Structures are given as structure tokens and as C-alpha cells.
């Protein structure tokens, strides 16, 4: 469901779990599409995926890919990803999962990774995405 207010469009995707709290999962203003931070929720159960930072990163990226058609964006439109993790010592695992999507033949987006004390629902990884439609 899309809601328009003052040129802002809130975009929801039925392909991924609905938000558990009051926020817009994706907001578009003009060509800018901002996806709120995503944690690794299993699309079927709505529960946090198990397996640690690499597994969570894979689920987040898989969920993003499922939602992208509803958000009308592609990986080529991805400007920046911001990764937050409670397990910075596992950055190599997160990066390995990242590189499964952003292979050598794909131009990766800009990226920031930040170590944090805690994330929603006990997640070890949360990623937010900013797209600019071409």
C-alpha cells in the first residue's frame, strides 16, 4: 500500500515481514528511495533468523531483493548501505555474505559499517539502504 503526503510516498512490500513498530519501511521523495533499517526477519515466520552475523546479513539482503520490485528500485540504484552490528569482530563474516551479492562484476554501493551496543529484537546486524532511481 502506498500513501502519498506532500510528495512523500510510504511504500510497503507484502514480500517481507511488516514492521512491528510505528515507522515507514520505505519512503520515497522524488527519485530518492530510503529503506529503513532491516533486521533479519524470516519472511515466513516473522522471527529473527538464527546463525549469527553472516546468516543475518544473508537474510537481510534476500529480504531487500524480495522487496525491491515493490520499491521500484534495482541494485544499480543503490547509493549507500549503512550496516550496524553488535558483533564488529565478525565483520569478515558480514563482508563475506555481502560479497555473495556484490560480486566482482557488480559495482557496489558506498557503505558504512558501525559497531553498536544493541539492535532491535536482539539482532546482531541491521542494514539501511538509500537508493536513487535512475
C-alpha positions as MATLAB code, in Angstrom:
seq = 'XXXXXXXXXXXXXXXXXXXXXXXXXXXXXXXXXXXXXXXXXXXXXXXXXXXXXXXXXXXXXXXXXXXXXXXXXXXXXXXXXXXXXXXXXXXXXXXXXXXXXXXXXXXXXXXXXXXXXXXXXXXXXXXXXXXXXX';
ca = [
       0.000    0.000    0.000;
       1.342    3.414   -0.938;
       0.348    6.562    0.936;
       1.133    9.975   -0.568;
       1.522   13.124    1.554;
       3.409   16.241    0.474;
       5.312   14.371   -2.263;
       6.367   11.696    0.249;
       5.297    8.180   -0.605;
       5.287    5.450    2.015;
       5.864    2.136    0.274;
       5.035   -1.214    1.838;
       6.016   -4.602    0.477;
       3.998   -7.743    1.111;
       7.110   -9.761    0.182;
       8.754   -9.093    3.564;
       7.545   -9.017    7.179;
       5.518   -5.958    8.139;
       7.051   -3.524   10.629;
       6.496   -4.396   14.282;
       6.729   -0.776   15.373;
       5.314    2.509   14.027;
       7.572    3.594   11.179;
       7.600    3.606    7.401;
       9.615    0.694    5.995;
      10.317    2.656    2.825;
       9.806    6.320    1.954;
      10.215    7.905   -1.455;
      10.633   11.605   -2.157;
      11.243   12.254   -5.824;
      13.927    9.868   -7.078;
      15.243    9.136   -3.549;
      14.049    5.873   -2.008;
      15.038    5.362    1.637;
      14.632    1.900    3.143;
      14.532    1.820    6.928;
      16.990   -0.350    8.791;
      16.209   -4.016    8.241;
      16.978   -6.842   10.637;
      16.955  -10.488    9.584;
      13.297  -11.393    9.965;
      12.250  -14.653    8.360;
       9.624  -13.798    5.738;
       7.506  -16.864    6.595;
       7.580  -16.734   10.405;
       8.430  -13.118   11.168;
      11.031  -14.353   13.658;
      14.648  -13.270   13.805;
      16.864  -15.576   11.759;
      19.386  -17.654   13.663;
      23.002  -18.306   12.805;
      24.849  -15.110   13.672;
      26.013  -12.087   11.691;
      26.671  -13.786    8.329;
      23.325  -15.592    8.317;
      21.518  -12.425    9.372;
      23.232  -10.419    6.623;
      22.151  -13.007    4.033;
      18.520  -12.826    5.202;
      18.540   -9.014    5.187;
      19.907   -8.910    1.648;
      17.472  -11.611    0.495;
      14.563   -9.660    2.007;
      15.772   -6.484    0.331;
      15.889   -8.237   -3.040;
      12.316   -9.528   -2.492;
      11.068   -6.009   -1.691;
      12.937   -4.127   -4.421;
      10.286   -4.684   -7.126;
       7.671   -3.131   -4.814;
      10.051   -0.236   -4.099;
      10.671    0.139   -7.869;
      14.461    0.040   -7.462;
      17.339   -2.209   -8.511;
      20.795   -2.837   -7.098;
      22.078   -0.431   -9.759;
      20.078    2.323   -7.989;
      21.635    1.572   -4.575;
      23.649    4.619   -3.489;
      24.698    3.656    0.059;
      24.149    0.957    2.643;
      24.668    1.573    6.336;
      25.484   -1.546    8.338;
      25.134   -1.609   12.113;
      26.419   -4.568   14.098;
      26.766   -5.614   17.701;
      29.481   -8.053   16.634;
      32.089   -5.908   14.925;
      34.657   -8.634   15.481;
      32.582  -10.690   12.993;
      32.904   -8.048   10.269;
      34.703  -10.511    7.981;
      31.626  -12.805    8.129;
      29.285   -9.912    7.355;
      31.514   -8.833    4.488;
      31.661  -12.387    3.063;
      27.828  -12.524    2.976;
      27.792   -9.046    1.408;
      30.180  -10.163   -1.333;
      27.836  -13.011   -2.294;
      25.525  -10.294   -3.677;
      28.047   -7.608   -4.601;
      30.391   -9.783   -6.625;
      33.390   -8.551   -8.611;
      31.188   -7.922  -11.669;
      28.776   -5.646   -9.747;
      29.561   -2.043   -8.832;
      28.908   -1.968   -5.091;
      27.268    0.981   -3.352;
      29.056    3.212   -0.898;
      28.946    1.581    2.527;
      29.404    2.474    6.174;
      29.737   -0.068    8.964;
      29.269    0.934   12.599;
      29.657   -1.100   15.778;
      26.764   -0.591   18.198;
      25.809   -1.838   21.652;
      22.357   -3.224   20.801;
      19.892   -3.620   17.932;
      16.123   -4.246   17.787;
      14.823   -7.722   18.615;
      18.282   -8.931   19.673;
      19.642   -8.789   16.122;
      23.396   -8.687   15.546;
      23.091   -6.883   12.182;
      20.817   -4.137   10.859;
      21.212   -2.529    7.441;
      19.539    0.549    5.975;
      19.596    1.349    2.269;
      19.404    4.552    0.228;
      18.512    4.354   -3.457;
      18.322    6.986   -6.180;
      16.135    5.947   -9.091;
      17.764    6.410  -12.452;
];
